Coordinates of C-alpha atoms in Angstrom, one line a residue:
M1 CA 36.8 -64.4 -61.2
S2 CA 34.1 -63.5 -59.0
R3 CA 30.8 -61.9 -60.0
D4 CA 31.6 -59.0 -58.0
S5 CA 34.6 -58.2 -60.2
K6 CA 32.6 -58.4 -63.5
K7 CA 30.0 -56.4 -65.0
H8 CA 26.1 -56.5 -64.1
I9 CA 24.1 -57.5 -67.2
C10 CA 20.4 -57.0 -67.2
I11 CA 18.3 -58.8 -69.8
L12 CA 14.8 -57.3 -70.8
V13 CA 12.3 -59.7 -72.4
D14 CA 8.6 -60.2 -72.9
C15 CA 8.5 -63.6 -71.4
L16 CA 10.5 -66.7 -71.1
T17 CA 8.2 -69.1 -73.0
G18 CA 7.3 -70.1 -76.6
G19 CA 9.6 -67.9 -78.9
G20 CA 13.0 -67.7 -80.5
A21 CA 13.8 -64.3 -79.0
E22 CA 12.7 -65.5 -75.5
K23 CA 14.6 -68.6 -75.9
A24 CA 17.7 -66.8 -77.0
A25 CA 17.4 -64.5 -73.9
A26 CA 17.1 -67.6 -71.7
L27 CA 20.2 -69.1 -73.1
L28 CA 22.3 -66.0 -72.9
S29 CA 21.3 -65.4 -69.3
E30 CA 22.7 -69.0 -68.6
S31 CA 26.0 -68.6 -70.4
L32 CA 26.7 -65.0 -68.8
Y33 CA 25.8 -66.5 -65.4
D34 CA 28.2 -69.4 -65.9
A35 CA 30.9 -66.9 -67.1
H36 CA 30.6 -65.2 -63.6
Y37 CA 28.6 -62.2 -64.6
E38 CA 25.9 -60.8 -62.4
V39 CA 22.6 -61.3 -64.2
S40 CA 19.2 -59.8 -64.0
I41 CA 16.2 -60.7 -66.0
I42 CA 13.2 -58.4 -66.3
V43 CA 10.2 -60.0 -67.8
M44 CA 7.0 -58.2 -69.0
K45 CA 4.6 -61.1 -68.7
D46 CA 4.0 -63.8 -66.2
L47 CA 5.0 -66.6 -68.6
I48 CA 8.0 -68.6 -67.7
D49 CA 8.9 -72.1 -69.1
Y50 CA 12.6 -71.7 -70.4
S51 CA 15.4 -72.3 -67.8
F52 CA 17.3 -69.3 -67.0
K53 CA 20.1 -68.1 -64.5
G54 CA 20.3 -64.9 -62.5
T55 CA 17.7 -62.6 -60.6
L56 CA 14.2 -62.6 -62.1
Y57 CA 12.0 -59.5 -62.0
N58 CA 8.4 -60.0 -63.0
I59 CA 6.5 -56.8 -64.2
R60 CA 3.5 -58.9 -65.3
M61 CA 2.6 -56.8 -68.2
V62 CA -0.2 -58.7 -69.8
K63 CA -0.5 -56.9 -73.3
H64 CA 1.5 -54.6 -75.5
S65 CA -1.2 -52.0 -75.6
F66 CA -1.3 -48.3 -74.6
L67 CA -4.4 -48.9 -72.3
N68 CA -2.5 -51.6 -70.2
F69 CA 0.8 -49.8 -70.3
S70 CA -0.7 -46.6 -69.2
N71 CA -1.0 -48.0 -65.7
L72 CA 1.4 -45.7 -64.1
K73 CA 2.1 -48.2 -61.1
K74 CA 3.7 -50.6 -63.7
L75 CA 5.7 -47.9 -65.3
F76 CA 6.7 -46.9 -61.9
C77 CA 7.5 -50.4 -60.8
L78 CA 9.6 -51.0 -63.8
R79 CA 11.5 -47.8 -63.2
Q80 CA 12.2 -48.6 -59.6
I81 CA 13.5 -51.9 -60.5
Y82 CA 15.6 -50.7 -63.4
K83 CA 17.2 -48.2 -60.9
K84 CA 17.7 -51.0 -58.2
I85 CA 19.5 -53.1 -60.8
N86 CA 21.7 -50.5 -62.2
A87 CA 23.4 -52.8 -64.6
D88 CA 26.5 -51.9 -66.6
V89 CA 24.6 -53.1 -69.6
Y90 CA 21.0 -53.8 -70.6
L91 CA 20.3 -56.4 -73.4
D92 CA 16.7 -55.7 -74.8
F93 CA 15.0 -58.8 -76.4
R94 CA 11.7 -57.3 -76.2
V95 CA 9.3 -56.6 -79.4
R96 CA 9.1 -52.8 -79.6
Y97 CA 6.4 -52.0 -81.9
H98 CA 4.2 -49.7 -79.9
T99 CA 5.6 -46.2 -80.4
I100 CA 4.0 -44.6 -77.4
N101 CA 5.1 -47.3 -75.0
E102 CA 8.6 -46.9 -76.1
V103 CA 8.6 -43.1 -75.9
L104 CA 7.6 -43.4 -72.3
L105 CA 10.2 -46.1 -71.5
H106 CA 13.0 -43.8 -73.1
L107 CA 11.7 -40.7 -71.3
F108 CA 11.4 -42.2 -67.9
V109 CA 13.3 -45.4 -67.6
F110 CA 16.0 -46.5 -70.0
K111 CA 19.6 -45.2 -70.1
I112 CA 20.2 -45.5 -74.0
R113 CA 24.0 -45.6 -73.8
K114 CA 23.8 -48.6 -71.7
T115 CA 21.5 -50.5 -73.9
V116 CA 21.8 -53.1 -76.5
F117 CA 18.7 -53.5 -78.8
T118 CA 18.2 -56.9 -80.6
I119 CA 16.1 -57.6 -83.7
H120 CA 15.0 -61.1 -83.9
S121 CA 12.7 -61.1 -87.0
Y122 CA 12.7 -60.1 -90.7
K123 CA 9.7 -58.0 -89.8
V124 CA 12.1 -55.3 -88.5
H125 CA 9.4 -52.9 -87.3
N126 CA 8.3 -55.4 -84.8
Y127 CA 11.6 -54.6 -83.0
L128 CA 12.3 -51.1 -84.5
P129 CA 9.5 -48.6 -84.1
K130 CA 8.9 -46.8 -87.7
K131 CA 9.2 -43.2 -86.4
R132 CA 12.4 -41.4 -87.4
F133 CA 12.9 -40.3 -83.8
F134 CA 13.9 -43.9 -83.0
F135 CA 16.5 -44.0 -85.7
H136 CA 18.4 -41.1 -83.9
L137 CA 17.7 -42.6 -80.4
Y138 CA 18.8 -46.2 -81.3
N139 CA 22.0 -44.8 -83.0
K140 CA 23.2 -43.6 -79.7
A141 CA 22.7 -47.0 -78.2
K142 CA 25.6 -49.3 -77.2
A143 CA 24.7 -51.4 -80.1
I144 CA 21.9 -53.0 -82.3
V145 CA 22.3 -56.6 -82.6
V146 CA 20.7 -58.5 -85.5
V147 CA 20.4 -62.2 -85.5
S148 CA 20.7 -63.0 -89.2
E149 CA 22.5 -61.6 -92.2
G150 CA 19.2 -61.6 -94.0
I151 CA 17.9 -59.1 -91.0
L152 CA 21.2 -57.1 -91.4
E153 CA 20.7 -56.2 -94.9
K154 CA 17.0 -55.4 -94.3
T155 CA 17.8 -53.1 -91.7
K156 CA 20.6 -51.4 -93.7
T157 CA 18.0 -50.5 -96.2
L158 CA 15.9 -48.7 -93.6
F159 CA 18.3 -46.8 -91.6
D160 CA 22.1 -46.1 -91.8
F161 CA 22.9 -47.1 -88.2
D162 CA 26.6 -46.7 -86.9
N163 CA 26.2 -49.4 -84.3
L164 CA 24.6 -52.3 -86.1
I165 CA 26.2 -55.7 -85.7
W166 CA 25.4 -59.4 -86.6
I167 CA 25.5 -61.9 -83.8
P168 CA 23.6 -65.1 -84.5
N169 CA 21.5 -67.0 -82.0
F170 CA 23.3 -69.8 -80.5
Y171 CA 22.5 -73.3 -79.0
N172 CA 23.8 -74.7 -75.8
K173 CA 25.7 -77.9 -76.5
S174 CA 24.2 -79.4 -73.5
I175 CA 21.0 -80.2 -75.6
V176 CA 22.9 -83.2 -77.1
N177 CA 22.7 -84.7 -73.6
Q178 CA 19.0 -83.6 -73.2
G179 CA 18.2 -85.1 -76.4
N180 CA 19.1 -88.5 -75.0
N181 CA 17.1 -87.8 -72.0
G182 CA 13.3 -88.5 -71.7
G183 CA 10.5 -88.0 -73.9
D184 CA 7.0 -89.6 -73.2
F185 CA 6.1 -90.2 -76.8
H186 CA 6.7 -93.7 -78.0
L187 CA 6.4 -93.9 -81.7
D188 CA 8.9 -95.9 -83.8
S189 CA 8.6 -93.5 -86.7
Y190 CA 7.3 -90.0 -87.1
I191 CA 8.4 -86.6 -88.6
I192 CA 8.3 -83.5 -86.6
A193 CA 7.5 -79.7 -86.8
V194 CA 8.0 -77.4 -83.8
G195 CA 6.8 -73.8 -83.1
R196 CA 4.4 -71.5 -81.5
L197 CA 0.8 -72.3 -82.9
K198 CA 0.4 -69.1 -84.8
N199 CA -0.7 -69.7 -88.2
E200 CA 0.1 -66.5 -89.8
V201 CA 3.7 -67.1 -89.1
K202 CA 4.3 -70.8 -88.6
Q203 CA 1.5 -72.0 -91.2
F204 CA 1.0 -75.1 -89.5
D205 CA -2.8 -75.2 -91.0
K206 CA -1.3 -75.2 -94.5
L207 CA 1.5 -77.8 -93.5
I208 CA -1.1 -80.2 -92.1
L209 CA -2.9 -80.3 -95.5
A210 CA 0.2 -80.4 -97.4
Y211 CA 1.7 -83.3 -95.2
A212 CA -1.6 -85.3 -95.8
N213 CA -0.7 -85.7 -99.4
T214 CA 2.9 -87.0 -98.9
I215 CA 4.1 -90.5 -99.2
P216 CA 5.0 -90.7 -95.5
A217 CA 1.6 -89.7 -94.5
K218 CA 0.0 -92.5 -96.7
M219 CA 2.5 -94.8 -95.3
G220 CA 1.3 -94.2 -91.9
I221 CA 4.1 -92.1 -90.6
P222 CA 2.5 -89.4 -88.5
L223 CA 3.6 -85.5 -88.3
V224 CA 4.2 -84.7 -84.8
I225 CA 3.8 -80.9 -83.9
L226 CA 5.2 -79.5 -80.8
G227 CA 4.0 -76.1 -79.5
E228 CA 1.2 -74.1 -78.0
G229 CA -0.6 -71.0 -79.1
K230 CA -3.6 -69.2 -79.9
D231 CA -4.5 -71.3 -83.0
Y232 CA -4.4 -74.8 -81.1
H233 CA -8.4 -75.3 -81.5
I234 CA -8.3 -74.1 -85.0
L235 CA -5.6 -76.8 -85.9
K236 CA -7.4 -79.4 -83.9
R237 CA -10.6 -78.8 -85.7
L238 CA -8.8 -78.9 -89.1
I239 CA -7.4 -82.3 -88.2
E240 CA -10.8 -83.6 -87.1
D241 CA -12.6 -82.1 -90.2
H242 CA -10.1 -83.9 -92.5
H243 CA -10.1 -87.1 -90.4
L244 CA -6.3 -86.8 -89.9
E245 CA -6.2 -87.8 -86.3
S246 CA -4.0 -90.7 -87.0
T247 CA -1.8 -88.7 -89.3
I248 CA -1.2 -85.4 -87.2
K249 CA -0.4 -85.3 -83.4
L250 CA -0.6 -82.1 -81.4
L251 CA 1.6 -82.7 -78.3
G252 CA 1.6 -79.2 -77.0
F253 CA 4.5 -77.3 -75.5
K254 CA 7.4 -79.4 -74.1
N255 CA 9.9 -78.1 -71.6
N256 CA 12.5 -80.4 -73.1
P257 CA 11.7 -80.8 -76.8
Y258 CA 15.0 -82.2 -77.6
P259 CA 14.3 -86.1 -77.3
Y260 CA 11.4 -85.7 -79.7
I261 CA 13.5 -83.9 -82.3
K262 CA 16.3 -86.3 -81.9
K263 CA 14.3 -89.5 -82.3
S264 CA 12.2 -88.0 -85.4
Q265 CA 13.1 -88.9 -89.1
F266 CA 13.5 -85.2 -89.9
L267 CA 12.1 -81.9 -89.2
I268 CA 10.0 -79.5 -91.3
L269 CA 9.8 -75.8 -91.0
S270 CA 7.1 -74.1 -93.1
S271 CA 7.2 -70.6 -91.8
K272 CA 6.1 -67.5 -93.7
V273 CA 8.9 -65.6 -92.2
E274 CA 11.6 -66.1 -89.7
G275 CA 14.6 -64.2 -88.1
F276 CA 17.0 -66.9 -87.3
P277 CA 15.1 -70.3 -86.7
M278 CA 16.9 -72.0 -83.7
V279 CA 14.8 -75.0 -84.2
L280 CA 16.8 -75.7 -87.6
V281 CA 19.9 -75.2 -85.7
E282 CA 18.9 -77.5 -82.8
A283 CA 17.7 -80.2 -85.0
L284 CA 21.0 -80.3 -86.8
A285 CA 22.9 -80.2 -83.6
L286 CA 20.9 -83.3 -82.5
E287 CA 21.9 -84.9 -85.9
T288 CA 18.2 -84.7 -87.2
V289 CA 17.9 -83.7 -90.9
V290 CA 15.7 -80.8 -91.8
V291 CA 13.5 -79.8 -94.6
S292 CA 12.5 -76.2 -95.0
F293 CA 11.2 -73.2 -96.8
N294 CA 13.9 -70.7 -97.9
C295 CA 11.8 -68.0 -96.1
K296 CA 13.2 -64.7 -95.1
S297 CA 15.3 -64.9 -93.2
G298 CA 17.6 -67.4 -91.6
P299 CA 17.3 -70.9 -93.3
A300 CA 19.6 -70.3 -96.3
E301 CA 22.2 -69.2 -93.6
I302 CA 21.8 -72.6 -91.7
I303 CA 21.0 -75.2 -94.4
T304 CA 23.2 -76.0 -97.3
H305 CA 20.8 -77.7 -99.8
E306 CA 21.3 -81.5 -100.2
K307 CA 24.3 -81.4 -97.6
N308 CA 22.5 -81.0 -94.3
G309 CA 18.8 -80.8 -95.5
L310 CA 16.6 -79.5 -98.2
L311 CA 15.9 -75.7 -99.0
V312 CA 12.4 -75.4 -100.7
G313 CA 11.3 -72.4 -102.8
N314 CA 9.8 -69.7 -100.5
Q315 CA 6.1 -70.5 -99.9
D316 CA 5.7 -73.2 -102.6
F317 CA 3.9 -75.9 -100.8
N318 CA 3.8 -78.3 -103.8
A319 CA 7.5 -78.1 -103.7
L320 CA 7.5 -78.7 -99.9
E321 CA 5.4 -81.8 -100.4
M322 CA 7.9 -83.1 -103.0
A323 CA 10.8 -82.4 -100.7
I324 CA 9.1 -84.3 -97.9
D325 CA 8.8 -87.1 -100.2
R326 CA 12.3 -87.1 -101.5
M327 CA 13.7 -86.9 -97.9
Y328 CA 11.6 -89.9 -97.0
T329 CA 12.3 -92.2 -100.0
D330 CA 15.9 -91.2 -101.0
S331 CA 17.9 -93.0 -98.6
E332 CA 21.2 -92.2 -100.1
L333 CA 20.3 -88.3 -99.7
Y334 CA 19.1 -88.8 -96.2
L335 CA 22.2 -90.5 -95.0
K336 CA 24.4 -88.0 -96.7
C337 CA 22.5 -85.0 -94.9
K338 CA 22.5 -86.9 -91.5
K339 CA 26.3 -87.4 -91.8
N340 CA 26.8 -83.7 -92.1
T341 CA 24.1 -82.5 -89.6
K342 CA 26.3 -81.8 -86.5
S343 CA 29.4 -80.4 -87.9
S344 CA 27.3 -77.9 -90.1
V345 CA 26.1 -76.0 -87.1
Y346 CA 29.1 -76.0 -84.7
K347 CA 29.8 -72.4 -85.8
F348 CA 26.4 -71.7 -84.0
S349 CA 27.4 -73.3 -80.8
D350 CA 27.5 -71.3 -77.5
E351 CA 31.4 -71.8 -77.3
V352 CA 31.6 -70.0 -80.6
V353 CA 29.0 -67.4 -80.6
F354 CA 29.2 -66.4 -77.1
N355 CA 32.6 -64.9 -77.5
S356 CA 31.0 -62.3 -79.7
W357 CA 28.7 -61.3 -76.9
L358 CA 31.5 -61.1 -74.5
M359 CA 33.4 -58.7 -76.8
L360 CA 30.3 -56.4 -77.2
I361 CA 29.6 -56.3 -73.4
N362 CA 33.3 -55.5 -72.5
T363 CA 33.9 -52.9 -75.1

């Protein structure tokens, strides 16, 4: 079937780098394009790292603040692009915490009944402005998609939406091939953590200090951290102040992180809060065992304790240290978890989850 005979889908996203919502938007653009939909992507910031498919429109909005957004030329530019695209369905992956910005967009740009809003964090109000006005507005949208069951229950406690549905983020099965391809880091043995260097969310500062106390650290097994962000220099200084240069490696952002994840012994997630952490799903798809806080939300929907990884009491860093030690020293547990990795996340693959998006788009 040709693109001309299928719907035109437009994805709105802050940028295409760094975060889970941004990666989910990029992956969905590829799947929609490969399914012969016409795809447009509007990005608000000039930050593009993830691969995507479709026609890209770059608004170059640098910050989510009223002073920047009050530039009427940018608002007019967005409105013109929106009208030019004239999509059948708009999928909004942006954070939407600034009330005035969102009011302006809905008054002058967006068509609410063509819009699918998405919520990607347990901090629901990052994606759902607090004013009651937005409950009535969003309730008229085509749908509100939440990416985890935890977010679904949290959102239900806030607003009684009629159009709320759960569709988890998905991984593209091509990452298996990507995991076998490349990687410029040549360590025989290491443990890995991946995410934006934002300590108030990912808590890499606390993870570094906790990891230094573990058996693998004392055995000379380094913790490799992939990602970039505002706290890079804080983390670098922390490592230097504690003389951990041989124990902790900051490798920055990688366009293809999968070889690093696949070759690691296991992956650690130490977040304070999540939505649906795709790094856990991708690690398991690459047959890499995981150790994670049972934070809100997502990990408990991905990890079955002692089956494909270890779930640790939320924010208990002492327990996290013990779980790291256990996964490193208990070979029977490790091999059991590793055996179950790939099969445990097939339900989150593109060939399963993408059908839910197709049903939503075509109804």
